[in-house]
Amino acid sequence: MDSGFSIRNEAKRTGRLEILNYLRARGASPRMDMIRQLPLPKGAVALLVSELLQEGILTERGELPAEGRPARRGRRSSLLDINENCRLAFGVVMEGDALYLGLTNLKGDVLERAEVPLKQPGYREILEQIVEQLHALIRNGCIPPEQLLGAGICVSCSAAGYLEGPAGGDKLLRLRRDLSHALTMPVFTGTTIAGAISAQRLFSQSREENLLMLRYGRQIEAALLISGRLYRGASGRAGGFPAMQELPDGRTSYQAAERLEGTRDGTNQALNEKLARDLELCCLTLDPEAVYGFGSYFETESALKEISRILSERRLPPFRPCRVTEDTLFLAGCASAVEHCFYAAS
């Protein structure tokens, strides 16, 4: 084995990731700014940028505005950015009632989507449906298979009982292993709420490194991002399957720990007060930069406006709607694929 070759390959991979994550955080930037600011040799940055441009992963977004910079002769520096269409992501969210599937580019623009009802199918039938639907989306969109980046599979509490394995984390690992073999592409598995946080950061260009997200609607889930990393808790299950029930036939069913009845139009004042109080307690304890509401109840204008008002009066972080909606759940899976297969493994 050529260890020198391996070291060079790893250094190149790391350098490419540095460039992609730099642009992810800052948006379109001049080449010289990247060369000056990235913690890499200047020559290496210049070479890697040229390679990424040739491969179509980076693209030019016009020229740098002259305002605020010294006047220079000749052509101004061009702005470089990630080409959002260079790769496509396949996303799936498993809910208790259906599979929600879609294809997006790196910025979350939806290209294809599908919904498949679930009526108590077995684990193998679900795997077959995911593989079949992916191939159908590729055919319908006339998408070259080599353009696919990978697949993100998110599982909500109500669908965890469909999976096989002794515990939540083991179930997700087994699902990842089985689908990686069946799809012959990189696969990442996680919870729906974690995928929604990835979608918030990637597809809406949120800059918060510390945020709290609460889902209230079909499911009740919560997750916390600390210093840009998802908090997984002492046992690695934070934001995962919050409660497990033993069924009479010996099977396990994962359900939300609490379910409050609301109104579809978001005007349940008692519920709004309780949700705001719960969020206030979390904010005082965790000190996030922003709080995001995810779920059908928070998609109503009345609920969003009222909870925002209450939190604002108490001088707490702003309350905003999540980029993922109940109608676009698959974005959580697509974002997971982009997060882990492009920005963490490119």
Short mmCIF file of C-alpha atoms in Angstrom, two decimals:
data_model
loop_
_atom_site.label_atom_id
_atom_site.label_comp_id
_atom_site.label_asym_id
_atom_site.label_seq_id
_atom_site.Cartn_x
_atom_site.Cartn_y
_atom_site.Cartn_z
CA MET A 1 0.00 0.00 0.00
CA ASP A 2 1.27 3.45 -0.96
CA SER A 3 0.82 5.37 2.27
CA GLY A 4 2.04 8.59 0.65
CA PHE A 5 -0.64 8.30 -2.01
CA SER A 6 -3.30 7.71 0.65
CA ILE A 7 -2.17 10.73 2.64
CA ARG A 8 -2.29 12.92 -0.47
CA ASN A 9 -5.79 11.70 -1.29
CA GLU A 10 -7.00 12.41 2.23
CA ALA A 11 -5.42 15.88 2.17
CA LYS A 12 -7.16 16.58 -1.14
CA ARG A 13 -10.52 15.37 0.18
CA THR A 14 -10.13 17.49 3.31
CA GLY A 15 -9.21 20.54 1.24
CA ARG A 16 -12.24 20.15 -0.99
CA LEU A 17 -14.48 19.91 2.05
CA GLU A 18 -12.90 23.07 3.50
CA ILE A 19 -13.77 24.95 0.30
CA LEU A 20 -17.33 23.60 0.09
CA ASN A 21 -18.10 24.34 3.73
CA TYR A 22 -16.56 27.81 3.42
CA LEU A 23 -18.98 28.60 0.57
CA ARG A 24 -21.81 26.90 2.42
CA ALA A 25 -21.33 29.25 5.38
CA ARG A 26 -20.59 32.49 3.49
CA GLY A 27 -22.27 32.12 0.11
CA ALA A 28 -20.70 33.29 -3.16
CA SER A 29 -17.16 34.56 -2.49
CA PRO A 30 -14.14 35.84 -4.42
CA ARG A 31 -11.43 33.30 -5.12
CA MET A 32 -8.78 35.47 -3.44
CA ASP A 33 -10.81 35.67 -0.23
CA MET A 34 -10.86 31.88 -0.04
CA ILE A 35 -7.15 31.67 -0.73
CA ARG A 36 -6.42 34.18 2.05
CA GLN A 37 -8.83 32.87 4.68
CA LEU A 38 -8.84 29.10 4.37
CA PRO A 39 -6.32 27.30 6.65
CA LEU A 40 -4.60 25.66 3.67
CA PRO A 41 -1.55 26.45 1.52
CA LYS A 42 -2.47 29.14 -1.00
CA GLY A 43 -1.32 27.07 -3.95
CA ALA A 44 -3.39 24.10 -2.82
CA VAL A 45 -6.55 26.22 -2.55
CA ALA A 46 -6.01 27.68 -6.03
CA LEU A 47 -5.50 24.19 -7.50
CA LEU A 48 -8.51 22.66 -5.74
CA VAL A 49 -10.77 25.55 -6.76
CA SER A 50 -9.73 25.08 -10.38
CA GLU A 51 -10.47 21.35 -10.17
CA LEU A 52 -13.90 21.95 -8.61
CA LEU A 53 -14.72 24.45 -11.38
CA GLN A 54 -13.68 21.97 -14.06
CA GLU A 55 -15.84 19.26 -12.47
CA GLY A 56 -18.85 21.58 -12.41
CA ILE A 57 -19.14 21.47 -8.61
CA LEU A 58 -18.33 25.20 -8.40
CA THR A 59 -19.62 27.89 -10.72
CA GLU A 60 -19.07 31.62 -11.28
CA ARG A 61 -21.86 33.95 -10.11
CA GLY A 62 -20.76 37.14 -11.80
CA GLU A 63 -18.18 39.71 -10.73
CA LEU A 64 -17.43 41.16 -7.30
CA PRO A 65 -19.12 44.58 -6.87
CA ALA A 66 -16.67 47.48 -6.81
CA GLU A 67 -18.31 49.17 -3.81
CA GLY A 68 -16.14 49.18 -0.73
CA ARG A 69 -13.04 47.86 -2.49
CA PRO A 70 -10.05 49.67 -3.96
CA ALA A 71 -10.37 50.32 -7.68
CA ARG A 72 -8.28 47.98 -9.79
CA ARG A 73 -7.42 47.88 -13.44
CA GLY A 74 -8.75 45.09 -15.61
CA ARG A 75 -11.48 42.63 -14.85
CA ARG A 76 -12.89 42.48 -11.33
CA SER A 77 -12.72 39.25 -9.34
CA SER A 78 -15.50 36.78 -10.07
CA LEU A 79 -17.67 35.36 -7.32
CA LEU A 80 -17.49 31.59 -6.92
CA ASP A 81 -20.33 29.51 -5.52
CA ILE A 82 -21.50 25.92 -5.31
CA ASN A 83 -23.38 24.77 -8.41
CA GLU A 84 -26.63 23.65 -6.82
CA ASN A 85 -27.49 21.39 -9.76
CA CYS A 86 -24.22 19.46 -9.88
CA ARG A 87 -25.68 16.74 -7.67
CA LEU A 88 -29.19 15.62 -6.71
CA ALA A 89 -30.36 14.19 -3.40
CA PHE A 90 -32.98 11.51 -2.81
CA GLY A 91 -34.98 11.90 0.40
CA VAL A 92 -37.50 9.72 2.22
CA VAL A 93 -39.47 10.34 5.41
CA MET A 94 -41.24 7.38 7.01
CA GLU A 95 -44.39 8.40 8.88
CA GLY A 96 -46.97 6.08 10.36
CA ASP A 97 -49.34 6.61 7.44
CA ALA A 98 -47.09 6.97 4.40
CA LEU A 99 -43.68 7.22 2.78
CA TYR A 100 -42.89 10.73 1.57
CA LEU A 101 -40.23 10.75 -1.15
CA GLY A 102 -38.58 13.40 -3.28
CA LEU A 103 -35.61 14.49 -5.35
CA THR A 104 -34.00 17.92 -4.89
CA ASN A 105 -30.85 19.74 -5.87
CA LEU A 106 -28.32 20.94 -3.30
CA LYS A 107 -30.42 24.03 -2.49
CA GLY A 108 -33.65 22.12 -1.87
CA ASP A 109 -35.40 22.91 -5.17
CA VAL A 110 -37.89 20.08 -5.70
CA LEU A 111 -37.54 18.13 -8.94
CA GLU A 112 -39.72 15.07 -8.29
CA ARG A 113 -41.93 13.89 -5.44
CA ALA A 114 -44.14 10.96 -4.51
CA GLU A 115 -46.27 9.68 -1.65
CA VAL A 116 -46.92 6.02 -0.89
CA PRO A 117 -49.58 5.04 1.70
CA LEU A 118 -48.50 2.58 4.39
CA LYS A 119 -51.04 0.08 5.68
CA GLN A 120 -49.12 -1.98 8.24
CA PRO A 121 -46.55 -3.36 5.76
CA GLY A 122 -43.56 -5.43 6.75
CA TYR A 123 -39.98 -4.18 6.88
CA ARG A 124 -39.01 -5.85 3.59
CA GLU A 125 -42.02 -4.40 1.79
CA ILE A 126 -41.01 -0.90 2.89
CA LEU A 127 -37.46 -1.41 1.60
CA GLU A 128 -38.84 -2.61 -1.73
CA GLN A 129 -41.12 0.43 -1.96
CA ILE A 130 -38.25 2.83 -1.33
CA VAL A 131 -36.08 1.21 -4.02
CA GLU A 132 -38.98 1.03 -6.50
CA GLN A 133 -39.97 4.67 -5.93
CA LEU A 134 -36.40 5.89 -6.35
CA HIS A 135 -36.12 4.18 -9.71
CA ALA A 136 -39.50 5.63 -10.73
CA LEU A 137 -38.42 9.17 -9.78
CA ILE A 138 -35.22 8.75 -11.79
CA ARG A 139 -37.15 7.52 -14.83
CA ASN A 140 -39.80 10.25 -14.61
CA GLY A 141 -37.19 12.97 -14.35
CA CYS A 142 -34.82 11.46 -16.94
CA ILE A 143 -32.04 11.84 -14.36
CA PRO A 144 -28.61 10.26 -14.97
CA PRO A 145 -27.91 7.88 -12.05
CA GLU A 146 -24.37 9.25 -11.72
CA GLN A 147 -25.82 12.65 -10.79
CA LEU A 148 -27.37 11.22 -7.64
CA LEU A 149 -25.44 12.18 -4.52
CA GLY A 150 -27.03 9.73 -2.11
CA ALA A 151 -30.13 9.03 -0.09
CA GLY A 152 -31.33 10.40 3.24
CA ILE A 153 -33.91 8.29 5.05
CA CYS A 154 -35.64 9.91 8.04
CA VAL A 155 -37.88 8.00 10.43
CA SER A 156 -40.56 9.61 12.60
CA CYS A 157 -41.72 8.23 15.93
CA SER A 158 -44.88 6.67 14.51
CA ALA A 159 -42.93 4.65 11.91
CA ALA A 160 -40.19 3.31 14.18
CA GLY A 161 -42.21 0.16 14.85
CA TYR A 162 -41.82 -0.81 11.19
CA LEU A 163 -38.05 -1.13 11.56
CA GLU A 164 -36.12 -4.18 12.73
CA GLY A 165 -33.54 -4.13 15.52
CA PRO A 166 -33.36 -4.11 19.33
CA ALA A 167 -33.26 -0.32 19.86
CA GLY A 168 -33.76 3.01 18.07
CA GLY A 169 -30.10 3.50 17.09
CA ASP A 170 -29.70 -0.13 16.04
CA LYS A 171 -32.85 0.10 13.95
CA LEU A 172 -31.50 3.10 12.04
CA LEU A 173 -28.11 1.41 11.51
CA ARG A 174 -29.76 -1.70 10.12
CA LEU A 175 -31.98 0.37 7.83
CA ARG A 176 -28.90 2.21 6.57
CA ARG A 177 -27.01 -1.02 5.92
CA ASP A 178 -29.89 -2.72 4.11
CA LEU A 179 -30.69 0.29 1.90
CA SER A 180 -27.01 0.94 1.08
CA HIS A 181 -26.88 -2.56 -0.34
CA ALA A 182 -30.19 -2.25 -2.21
CA LEU A 183 -29.63 1.25 -3.63
CA THR A 184 -25.87 0.94 -4.32
CA MET A 185 -25.32 4.56 -3.27
CA PRO A 186 -24.38 6.34 -0.04
CA VAL A 187 -27.25 6.26 2.47
CA PHE A 188 -27.73 8.17 5.70
CA THR A 189 -30.48 7.39 8.21
CA GLY A 190 -31.73 9.53 11.08
CA THR A 191 -34.78 11.02 12.72
CA THR A 192 -37.19 13.36 10.96
CA ILE A 193 -36.62 16.21 13.39
CA ALA A 194 -32.85 16.01 12.86
CA GLY A 195 -33.36 16.08 9.09
CA ALA A 196 -35.60 19.13 9.48
CA ILE A 197 -32.76 20.97 11.26
CA SER A 198 -30.42 20.11 8.37
CA ALA A 199 -33.01 21.42 5.90
CA GLN A 200 -33.36 24.64 7.88
CA ARG A 201 -29.63 25.31 7.67
CA LEU A 202 -29.06 24.15 4.09
CA PHE A 203 -32.22 25.07 2.23
CA SER A 204 -33.09 28.37 3.90
CA GLN A 205 -29.47 29.48 4.47
CA SER A 206 -30.01 29.96 8.19
CA ARG A 207 -26.86 31.07 9.94
CA GLU A 208 -27.74 30.04 13.50
CA GLU A 209 -25.30 27.68 15.16
CA ASN A 210 -27.51 27.24 18.23
CA LEU A 211 -31.18 26.62 17.65
CA LEU A 212 -34.14 24.78 19.09
CA MET A 213 -36.76 23.07 16.93
CA LEU A 214 -40.13 21.82 18.11
CA ARG A 215 -42.45 19.69 16.00
CA TYR A 216 -46.14 19.76 16.82
CA GLY A 217 -48.67 18.26 14.44
CA ARG A 218 -48.57 14.69 13.23
CA GLN A 219 -45.79 14.07 15.73
CA ILE A 220 -44.36 15.74 18.82
CA GLU A 221 -40.58 15.86 18.62
CA ALA A 222 -37.85 18.29 19.58
CA ALA A 223 -34.18 18.72 18.77
CA LEU A 224 -31.37 21.09 19.66
CA LEU A 225 -28.41 22.31 17.64
CA ILE A 226 -25.40 23.38 19.72
CA SER A 227 -22.38 25.06 18.08
CA GLY A 228 -23.49 23.71 14.73
CA ARG A 229 -23.86 20.11 15.94
CA LEU A 230 -26.99 18.17 16.69
CA TYR A 231 -27.22 17.37 20.39
CA ARG A 232 -27.75 13.63 20.73
CA GLY A 233 -27.93 13.30 24.51
CA ALA A 234 -26.17 11.03 26.95
CA SER A 235 -27.49 7.86 25.29
CA GLY A 236 -27.46 9.20 21.73
CA ARG A 237 -31.25 9.25 21.45
CA ALA A 238 -32.10 12.95 21.91
CA GLY A 239 -34.59 14.05 19.28
CA GLY A 240 -35.27 10.41 18.48
CA PHE A 241 -38.09 8.12 19.48
CA PRO A 242 -39.34 9.64 22.75
CA ALA A 243 -41.57 6.84 24.05
CA MET A 244 -41.91 3.12 23.50
CA GLN A 245 -45.04 1.10 24.16
CA GLU A 246 -45.26 -2.67 24.40
CA LEU A 247 -48.20 -4.01 22.37
CA PRO A 248 -50.25 -7.05 23.41
CA ASP A 249 -48.65 -9.23 20.71
CA GLY A 250 -45.16 -8.45 21.97
CA ARG A 251 -44.24 -5.91 19.29
CA THR A 252 -42.98 -2.44 20.19
CA SER A 253 -44.60 0.79 19.06
CA TYR A 254 -42.98 4.21 19.36
CA GLN A 255 -45.37 7.08 19.99
CA ALA A 256 -45.09 10.70 21.02
CA ALA A 257 -44.89 11.04 24.79
CA GLU A 258 -47.67 13.64 24.86
CA ARG A 259 -50.41 14.70 22.53
CA LEU A 260 -52.41 17.89 23.00
CA GLU A 261 -55.58 18.48 21.03
CA GLY A 262 -55.59 21.73 19.12
CA THR A 263 -57.69 23.44 16.51
CA ARG A 264 -56.81 23.32 12.85
CA ASP A 265 -56.84 27.10 12.52
CA GLY A 266 -54.35 27.68 15.34
CA THR A 267 -56.70 29.69 17.56
CA ASN A 268 -56.57 27.44 20.63
CA GLN A 269 -55.32 30.04 23.11
CA ALA A 270 -54.73 27.56 25.93
CA LEU A 271 -52.59 25.40 23.64
CA ASN A 272 -50.68 28.43 22.35
CA GLU A 273 -49.95 29.51 25.93
CA LYS A 274 -48.75 26.03 26.89
CA LEU A 275 -46.51 25.69 23.84
CA ALA A 276 -45.07 29.16 24.45
CA ARG A 277 -44.49 28.32 28.12
CA ASP A 278 -42.70 25.09 27.21
CA LEU A 279 -40.56 26.95 24.67
CA GLU A 280 -39.81 29.68 27.21
CA LEU A 281 -38.52 27.11 29.68
CA CYS A 282 -36.32 25.57 27.00
CA CYS A 283 -35.01 28.97 25.93
CA LEU A 284 -34.15 30.02 29.49
CA THR A 285 -32.31 26.75 30.00
CA LEU A 286 -30.64 26.28 26.61
CA ASP A 287 -30.23 29.89 25.35
CA PRO A 288 -30.72 29.27 21.59
CA GLU A 289 -30.33 31.98 18.95
CA ALA A 290 -33.70 31.13 17.40
CA VAL A 291 -36.62 28.76 17.83
CA TYR A 292 -38.28 27.03 14.89
CA GLY A 293 -41.75 25.53 14.76
CA PHE A 294 -42.23 22.44 12.62
CA GLY A 295 -45.57 20.74 12.04
CA SER A 296 -49.12 21.33 10.86
CA TYR A 297 -50.15 23.40 13.89
CA PHE A 298 -47.29 25.87 13.42
CA GLU A 299 -48.21 26.22 9.75
CA THR A 300 -51.37 28.08 10.74
CA GLU A 301 -50.91 31.85 10.70
CA SER A 302 -52.79 32.31 13.97
CA ALA A 303 -50.63 29.92 16.00
CA LEU A 304 -47.39 31.21 14.54
CA LYS A 305 -48.34 34.84 15.14
CA GLU A 306 -49.62 34.27 18.69
CA ILE A 307 -46.65 32.19 19.88
CA SER A 308 -44.25 34.68 18.27
CA ARG A 309 -45.98 37.50 20.13
CA ILE A 310 -45.78 35.74 23.48
CA LEU A 311 -42.09 34.91 23.11
CA SER A 312 -41.30 38.43 21.90
CA GLU A 313 -43.04 40.00 24.90
CA ARG A 314 -40.89 37.84 27.17
CA ARG A 315 -37.75 38.95 25.31
CA LEU A 316 -36.97 35.47 24.07
CA PRO A 317 -35.40 34.45 20.75
CA PRO A 318 -37.52 34.85 17.61
CA PHE A 319 -39.96 32.08 16.72
CA ARG A 320 -39.97 31.15 13.02
CA PRO A 321 -41.59 28.56 10.75
CA CYS A 322 -39.47 25.62 9.66
CA ARG A 323 -38.39 25.23 6.03
CA VAL A 324 -39.88 21.72 6.05
CA THR A 325 -43.68 21.53 6.06
CA GLU A 326 -46.01 18.57 6.48
CA ASP A 327 -46.48 18.63 2.69
CA THR A 328 -42.73 18.62 2.00
CA LEU A 329 -41.54 16.17 4.65
CA PHE A 330 -39.14 14.55 2.19
CA LEU A 331 -36.98 17.69 2.36
CA ALA A 332 -35.75 16.39 5.73
CA GLY A 333 -34.40 13.29 4.00
CA CYS A 334 -32.93 15.26 1.07
CA ALA A 335 -31.16 17.64 3.46
CA SER A 336 -29.73 14.71 5.42
CA ALA A 337 -28.27 13.31 2.19
CA VAL A 338 -26.75 16.68 1.24
CA GLU A 339 -25.39 17.26 4.77
CA HIS A 340 -23.69 13.90 5.12
CA CYS A 341 -22.89 12.89 1.53
CA PHE A 342 -21.77 16.27 0.12
CA TYR A 343 -20.56 18.56 2.91
CA ALA A 344 -19.15 15.83 5.12
CA ALA A 345 -17.88 13.24 2.65
CA SER A 346 -17.33 14.90 -0.73
#
